[in-house]
Short mmCIF file of C-alpha atoms in Angstrom, two decimals:
data_model
loop_
_atom_site.label_atom_id
_atom_site.label_comp_id
_atom_site.label_asym_id
_atom_site.label_seq_id
_atom_site.Cartn_x
_atom_site.Cartn_y
_atom_site.Cartn_z
CA MET A 27 -19.82 -15.87 -17.46
CA SER A 28 -17.37 -15.03 -14.73
CA SER A 29 -13.84 -13.74 -14.52
CA SER A 30 -11.14 -13.06 -11.96
CA ALA A 31 -8.37 -10.48 -12.06
CA PRO A 32 -4.74 -11.02 -11.06
CA LEU A 33 -3.70 -10.15 -7.51
CA LEU A 34 -2.22 -6.68 -7.04
CA ASP A 35 0.53 -7.67 -4.59
CA THR A 36 2.22 -10.32 -6.71
CA VAL A 37 6.00 -10.54 -7.02
CA PRO A 38 7.35 -9.12 -10.30
CA MET A 39 9.80 -10.95 -12.57
CA PRO A 40 13.26 -10.05 -11.18
CA ALA A 41 14.89 -9.32 -14.56
CA GLU A 42 14.44 -9.66 -18.32
CA GLY A 43 16.61 -12.79 -18.39
CA VAL A 44 18.65 -15.05 -16.18
CA ARG A 45 21.20 -17.83 -16.46
CA LEU A 46 19.87 -21.22 -15.42
CA LYS A 47 21.59 -24.31 -14.06
CA PRO A 48 23.49 -26.28 -15.15
CA ALA A 49 25.93 -25.48 -17.98
CA PHE A 50 26.32 -27.93 -20.86
CA ASP A 51 29.37 -29.30 -22.67
CA ALA A 52 30.16 -26.63 -25.27
CA GLY A 53 32.61 -28.88 -27.13
CA ARG A 54 30.11 -31.70 -27.61
CA LEU A 55 27.43 -29.25 -28.72
CA LEU A 56 29.80 -27.75 -31.30
CA ARG A 57 30.78 -31.15 -32.68
CA GLU A 58 27.16 -32.15 -33.14
CA LEU A 59 26.30 -28.81 -34.68
CA THR A 60 29.18 -29.19 -37.15
CA SER A 61 27.78 -32.56 -38.26
CA LEU A 62 24.56 -30.80 -39.34
CA ARG A 63 26.12 -27.94 -41.30
CA GLU A 64 26.87 -29.77 -44.53
CA HIS A 65 23.83 -28.21 -46.20
CA THR A 66 22.28 -24.74 -46.19
CA TRP A 67 19.58 -24.30 -43.60
CA ASP A 68 16.27 -22.64 -44.48
CA GLN A 69 15.32 -19.09 -43.58
CA GLN A 70 13.40 -18.63 -40.35
CA ARG A 71 9.65 -18.21 -40.84
CA VAL A 72 6.89 -16.84 -38.64
CA TYR A 73 3.70 -18.60 -37.58
CA SER A 74 0.27 -16.98 -37.28
CA GLU A 75 -3.43 -17.78 -37.39
CA ASP A 76 -2.97 -18.35 -41.12
CA GLY A 77 -0.23 -20.94 -40.60
CA VAL A 78 3.39 -20.73 -41.70
CA GLY A 79 4.23 -17.23 -42.91
CA ALA A 80 6.91 -15.42 -44.85
CA ALA A 81 10.63 -15.92 -44.36
CA THR A 82 12.65 -13.30 -42.54
CA GLU A 83 14.45 -10.81 -44.75
CA VAL A 84 17.74 -10.98 -42.84
CA ASP A 85 20.26 -13.87 -42.77
CA TRP A 86 18.59 -15.83 -39.98
CA ARG A 87 18.45 -19.56 -40.70
CA CYS A 88 17.11 -22.50 -38.74
CA LEU A 89 17.26 -26.27 -38.45
CA ALA A 90 14.20 -27.80 -36.80
CA LEU A 91 14.83 -30.49 -34.17
CA ARG A 92 11.21 -30.49 -32.95
CA SER A 93 8.36 -29.07 -34.98
CA PRO A 94 4.61 -29.54 -35.61
CA GLY A 95 4.23 -33.09 -36.84
CA GLY A 96 8.02 -33.57 -36.80
CA GLU A 97 8.44 -31.86 -40.20
CA ALA A 98 12.15 -31.35 -40.79
CA ASP A 99 11.69 -28.25 -42.98
CA ARG A 100 9.59 -26.27 -40.47
CA THR A 101 11.69 -23.29 -39.32
CA ASP A 102 8.78 -21.44 -37.66
CA PRO A 103 8.01 -21.70 -33.91
CA GLY A 104 4.64 -23.34 -34.55
CA GLY A 105 1.51 -22.96 -32.45
CA PRO A 106 -2.06 -24.28 -32.27
CA GLY A 107 -2.89 -26.38 -35.29
CA PRO A 108 -3.86 -29.88 -36.45
CA ARG A 109 -0.71 -31.58 -35.11
CA ASP A 110 1.29 -31.46 -31.91
CA PHE A 111 5.07 -31.08 -31.74
CA ALA A 112 7.31 -34.09 -32.44
CA ASP A 113 10.99 -34.83 -33.00
CA THR A 114 12.38 -34.37 -36.50
CA GLU A 115 14.81 -36.73 -38.21
CA TRP A 116 17.72 -34.39 -37.36
CA LEU A 117 17.44 -35.08 -33.64
CA ASP A 118 18.38 -38.75 -34.18
CA ARG A 119 21.82 -37.62 -35.38
CA ILE A 120 22.75 -35.58 -32.28
CA PRO A 121 22.54 -37.69 -29.11
CA TYR A 122 24.07 -35.09 -26.80
CA VAL A 123 21.48 -32.48 -27.78
CA ARG A 124 18.83 -35.11 -27.06
CA GLU A 125 20.37 -35.51 -23.58
CA VAL A 126 20.13 -31.76 -23.07
CA LEU A 127 16.46 -31.78 -24.06
CA GLU A 128 15.65 -34.79 -21.88
CA PHE A 129 17.14 -32.95 -18.91
CA ILE A 130 14.52 -30.19 -19.11
CA PRO A 131 11.55 -31.09 -16.83
CA ALA A 132 8.84 -29.56 -19.00
CA PRO A 133 6.93 -30.38 -22.19
CA LEU A 134 8.93 -29.31 -25.25
CA HIS A 135 7.45 -27.42 -28.16
CA ALA A 136 9.63 -26.04 -30.97
CA VAL A 137 13.36 -26.78 -30.72
CA ARG A 138 15.62 -25.22 -33.34
CA PHE A 139 19.23 -24.45 -34.07
CA MET A 140 19.08 -20.79 -35.08
CA ALA A 141 21.99 -19.24 -36.99
CA LEU A 142 22.31 -15.47 -37.32
CA GLY A 143 24.66 -14.57 -40.16
CA PRO A 144 27.60 -12.17 -39.97
CA ASP A 145 26.93 -8.45 -40.36
CA THR A 146 23.22 -9.00 -39.66
CA VAL A 147 20.93 -6.91 -37.48
CA GLY A 148 17.37 -7.94 -36.74
CA ILE A 149 14.46 -5.60 -36.06
CA ASP A 150 13.06 -4.69 -32.65
CA HIS A 151 10.06 -6.90 -31.99
CA THR A 152 8.17 -8.87 -29.36
CA ASP A 153 7.02 -12.49 -29.34
CA PRO A 154 3.48 -12.13 -27.95
CA LYS A 155 2.72 -14.30 -24.92
CA TYR A 156 6.15 -16.01 -24.89
CA GLY A 157 6.58 -15.60 -21.14
CA PRO A 158 5.68 -17.37 -17.87
CA ARG A 159 2.60 -15.17 -17.42
CA TRP A 160 1.05 -17.18 -20.27
CA GLY A 161 2.64 -20.52 -19.35
CA VAL A 162 5.33 -20.44 -22.06
CA GLY A 163 9.11 -20.13 -21.78
CA ARG A 164 11.91 -19.72 -24.31
CA LEU A 165 15.34 -21.09 -23.39
CA HIS A 166 18.69 -20.59 -25.14
CA VAL A 167 21.90 -22.61 -25.17
CA PRO A 168 24.56 -20.74 -27.21
CA VAL A 169 26.82 -22.95 -29.35
CA VAL A 170 28.80 -20.51 -31.51
CA THR A 171 29.23 -16.82 -30.75
CA ASN A 172 31.62 -13.89 -31.08
CA PRO A 173 32.08 -10.49 -29.40
CA GLY A 174 29.88 -8.83 -32.01
CA ALA A 175 26.92 -11.14 -31.35
CA VAL A 176 24.48 -9.38 -29.04
CA LEU A 177 20.92 -9.91 -27.84
CA VAL A 178 19.29 -6.65 -26.77
CA LEU A 179 16.44 -7.69 -24.45
CA ASP A 180 14.28 -4.96 -22.95
CA GLY A 181 17.12 -2.51 -23.53
CA VAL A 182 19.77 -4.66 -21.85
CA GLU A 183 22.66 -6.09 -23.90
CA HIS A 184 23.37 -9.80 -23.42
CA ARG A 185 26.37 -11.74 -24.70
CA TRP A 186 25.65 -15.33 -23.76
CA GLN A 187 28.51 -17.81 -24.07
CA PRO A 188 28.72 -21.38 -25.47
CA GLY A 189 27.32 -24.05 -23.17
CA GLU A 190 25.49 -21.60 -20.91
CA PHE A 191 21.79 -22.13 -20.26
CA TRP A 192 19.58 -19.04 -20.36
CA PHE A 193 15.98 -17.93 -20.00
CA GLY A 194 14.77 -14.69 -21.57
CA ASP A 195 11.39 -13.01 -21.40
CA PHE A 196 10.88 -12.63 -25.13
CA SER A 197 7.45 -11.11 -24.70
CA ARG A 198 9.49 -7.93 -24.10
CA THR A 199 10.98 -5.91 -26.93
CA HIS A 200 14.18 -7.49 -28.19
CA ARG A 201 16.60 -7.53 -31.11
CA VAL A 202 19.40 -9.84 -32.23
CA GLN A 203 22.46 -8.51 -34.02
CA ASN A 204 25.74 -9.96 -35.20
CA THR A 205 28.42 -7.52 -36.31
CA GLY A 206 31.07 -10.24 -36.18
CA THR A 207 32.57 -12.25 -39.03
CA GLU A 208 31.06 -15.68 -38.21
CA HIS A 209 27.60 -17.04 -37.59
CA ARG A 210 26.11 -16.87 -34.11
CA VAL A 211 24.27 -20.17 -33.45
CA HIS A 212 21.98 -20.89 -30.51
CA LEU A 213 19.93 -23.94 -29.57
CA VAL A 214 16.51 -22.35 -28.94
CA ILE A 215 14.02 -24.37 -26.89
CA ASP A 216 10.36 -23.47 -26.38
CA VAL A 217 8.77 -25.12 -23.34
CA LEU A 218 5.64 -25.06 -21.23
CA VAL A 219 6.14 -23.65 -17.73
CA THR A 220 5.98 -26.26 -14.96
CA PRO A 221 7.12 -26.38 -11.32
CA GLY A 222 10.03 -28.57 -12.45
CA LEU A 223 11.16 -25.89 -14.89
CA ALA A 224 10.93 -23.24 -12.16
CA ALA A 225 13.35 -25.31 -10.03
CA LEU A 226 16.10 -24.70 -12.62
CA PHE A 227 16.01 -20.96 -11.89
CA PRO A 228 18.28 -19.42 -9.22
CA GLU A 229 17.05 -18.89 -5.67
CA SER A 230 16.54 -15.17 -6.32
CA TRP A 231 13.74 -16.08 -8.74
CA GLN A 232 11.87 -18.56 -6.52
CA SER A 233 9.64 -15.95 -4.85
CA TYR A 234 8.52 -14.87 -8.34
CA PHE A 235 7.64 -18.43 -9.28
CA ARG A 236 5.86 -18.87 -5.97
CA ASP A 237 3.95 -15.56 -5.74
CA GLY A 238 4.27 -13.93 -9.18
CA GLU A 239 2.03 -13.88 -12.20
CA VAL A 240 3.02 -17.34 -13.48
CA LEU A 241 0.74 -19.77 -15.29
CA TYR A 242 1.68 -23.38 -14.59
CA ASN A 243 0.65 -26.10 -17.02
CA ARG A 244 -0.84 -29.41 -15.99
CA GLN A 245 0.36 -32.73 -17.35
CA GLU A 246 -1.50 -34.37 -20.21
CA ASN A 247 -4.17 -36.85 -19.10
CA PRO A 248 -4.59 -39.16 -22.12
CA GLN A 249 -8.00 -40.42 -23.21
CA THR A 250 -9.07 -43.35 -25.31
CA PRO A 251 -10.83 -42.70 -28.63
CA ASP A 252 -14.08 -43.99 -27.12
CA GLU A 253 -13.81 -41.52 -24.24
CA VAL A 254 -13.39 -38.69 -26.71
CA ARG A 255 -16.31 -39.82 -28.85
CA ARG A 256 -18.60 -39.81 -25.78
CA LEU A 257 -17.85 -36.09 -25.38
CA ALA A 258 -18.73 -35.12 -28.97
CA THR A 259 -20.53 -31.76 -28.83
CA ARG A 260 -21.33 -28.73 -30.97
CA PHE A 261 -21.28 -25.20 -29.50
CA PRO A 262 -20.69 -21.53 -30.38
CA VAL A 263 -17.33 -19.83 -29.70
CA PRO A 264 -16.25 -16.19 -30.11
CA GLU A 265 -14.56 -15.74 -33.45
CA THR A 266 -11.25 -14.88 -31.73
CA PHE A 267 -11.12 -17.88 -29.39
CA HIS A 268 -8.71 -19.89 -31.54
CA LEU A 269 -6.40 -16.87 -32.02
CA TRP A 270 -3.91 -17.54 -29.26
CA GLU A 271 -2.14 -14.17 -29.59
CA ASP A 272 -5.43 -12.26 -29.27
CA ASP A 273 -6.34 -10.45 -26.03
CA THR A 274 -10.02 -9.78 -26.69
CA PRO A 275 -12.09 -10.65 -23.58
CA LEU A 276 -14.37 -13.63 -24.01
CA SER A 277 -17.24 -11.46 -22.80
CA ALA A 278 -16.80 -8.98 -25.67
CA ASP A 279 -19.68 -8.53 -28.07
CA LEU A 280 -18.10 -10.49 -30.90
CA PRO A 281 -19.53 -12.57 -33.72
CA VAL A 282 -19.53 -16.27 -32.96
CA ARG A 283 -18.76 -19.28 -35.08
CA THR A 284 -19.83 -22.87 -34.69
CA ALA A 285 -17.28 -25.30 -33.30
CA SER A 286 -17.37 -28.94 -32.36
CA LEU A 287 -15.36 -31.27 -30.19
CA ALA A 288 -14.80 -34.55 -32.03
CA GLU A 289 -12.51 -37.55 -32.27
CA GLN A 290 -10.07 -37.71 -35.18
CA ASP A 291 -7.31 -40.28 -35.61
CA GLY A 292 -7.64 -41.35 -31.98
CA ARG A 293 -7.48 -37.94 -30.33
CA ALA A 294 -9.68 -34.97 -29.51
CA VAL A 295 -9.88 -32.11 -32.00
CA LEU A 296 -11.70 -28.80 -32.21
CA ARG A 297 -13.32 -28.29 -35.61
CA LEU A 298 -14.44 -24.88 -36.80
CA ALA A 299 -17.19 -24.38 -39.35
CA ASP A 300 -14.67 -23.02 -41.87
CA GLY A 301 -12.88 -26.37 -41.92
CA ARG A 302 -9.97 -25.54 -39.61
CA VAL A 303 -8.95 -28.30 -37.21
CA PHE A 304 -7.03 -27.90 -33.96
CA ALA A 305 -5.62 -30.88 -32.07
CA LEU A 306 -6.41 -30.81 -28.35
CA VAL A 307 -4.59 -32.05 -25.25
CA HIS A 308 -6.71 -33.44 -22.40
CA LEU A 309 -5.80 -32.08 -18.95
CA GLY A 310 -8.39 -33.94 -16.89
CA ASP A 311 -12.09 -33.45 -16.06
CA HIS A 312 -12.90 -33.04 -19.78
CA GLU A 313 -10.79 -29.86 -20.04
CA TYR A 314 -8.50 -29.32 -23.04
CA ARG A 315 -5.80 -26.94 -24.20
CA PHE A 316 -4.74 -26.47 -27.79
CA ALA A 317 -1.91 -28.79 -28.85
CA GLY A 318 1.04 -26.57 -29.60
CA TRP A 319 0.06 -24.00 -26.99
CA SER A 320 -0.26 -23.59 -23.22
CA GLU A 321 -3.20 -23.43 -20.83
CA GLU A 322 -3.51 -19.76 -21.76
CA ARG A 323 -6.80 -20.89 -23.30
CA THR A 324 -8.83 -24.03 -22.63
CA LEU A 325 -12.29 -25.45 -23.14
CA GLN A 326 -14.07 -27.75 -20.69
CA VAL A 327 -17.01 -29.92 -21.70
CA PHE A 328 -19.93 -30.72 -19.39
CA PRO A 329 -21.93 -33.12 -21.57
CA ASP A 330 -24.35 -34.60 -19.05
CA GLY A 331 -27.67 -33.46 -17.67
CA PRO A 332 -30.51 -31.60 -19.37
CA ASP A 333 -28.32 -28.60 -20.29
CA PRO A 334 -24.97 -29.64 -21.81
CA ARG A 335 -22.48 -26.79 -21.80
CA VAL A 336 -18.90 -25.85 -22.56
CA VAL A 337 -16.81 -23.47 -20.46
CA LEU A 338 -14.23 -21.44 -22.40
CA ARG A 339 -11.32 -19.92 -20.48
CA THR A 340 -8.36 -17.65 -21.16
CA ARG A 341 -5.67 -17.13 -18.54
CA ALA A 342 -2.78 -14.82 -17.77
CA GLY A 343 -0.97 -15.53 -14.51
CA SER A 344 -3.66 -15.82 -11.84
CA GLY A 345 -6.25 -14.04 -13.94
CA VAL A 346 -9.01 -16.06 -15.60
CA ASP A 347 -11.64 -14.92 -18.12
CA GLU A 348 -14.48 -17.41 -18.44
CA LEU A 349 -17.47 -17.82 -20.73
CA THR A 350 -20.10 -20.57 -20.55
CA VAL A 351 -21.93 -21.51 -23.75
CA THR A 352 -24.73 -23.96 -24.41
CA ALA A 353 -23.72 -27.17 -26.15
CA GLU A 354 -25.49 -29.76 -28.25
CA ARG A 355 -24.62 -33.42 -27.86
CA LEU A 356 -23.58 -35.17 -31.07
CA PRO A 357 -23.97 -38.88 -31.83
CA ALA A 358 -21.01 -40.84 -30.44
#
């Protein structure tokens, strides 16, 4: 087991949010949004280790454009699970929004239209690990707003306007509120942080992306089913390893559970002894991240030699926590 701590002289994030380049056509966005408003959208839901959770109690509704498995009724942000993100049927009806998404040089996770109703105030909360330090970013493109629609992010009030393109660090405390008389609707885009994404930020942020606590994600390196089957192994993992919002060190004295790397439906999956299955994304050199999440946690398989092993890692910026466990080869 080994670990490394983040550097002490790194550049801090310049602000809680920033406008990106370019701006988008607010009129085209509004027309496409209007074409999708003929039915009532579903309430926003949360996502946790137990899967899709309860709906929000306030008037906060969503339409999923990308979701786990491409399910059109998923209003939650998703996360590690049995299926990766995919386009929903709604995205086929809005070609300009698709252009906007194709412009973003980073892997896309959840993409939703999110509508906050009039006279609605959300609660103060954080979205754990939704920030560049963990390799995840959340972007907003406002479509409909009014003077009473405010995002309070880390104590700062923001009133973003239609067609603008914004990043916010939603790992900080924030609240949405709409004291106006019409819905406030944003296109909300969750992405993995990449160097291409960093290039969309203004020059004043480039030193942060160069020398700050930023976790960059590698591109997927696809494998064939046979390649995955040759890596089939069984090994112990700490019981919190699959809990992506958890901060428990891998070296902690925790109970372990049995896990296995296997091939299922042509791709690599992590199977836990309790029956849970997590799709994996291959990054190269037999290292995988969870589908639906970033490189904040990975597992790397070393199947050859007399002592097969698996290296588990969690990351935050430049810091890495690492645990090596003994593995058992399984029949291919």
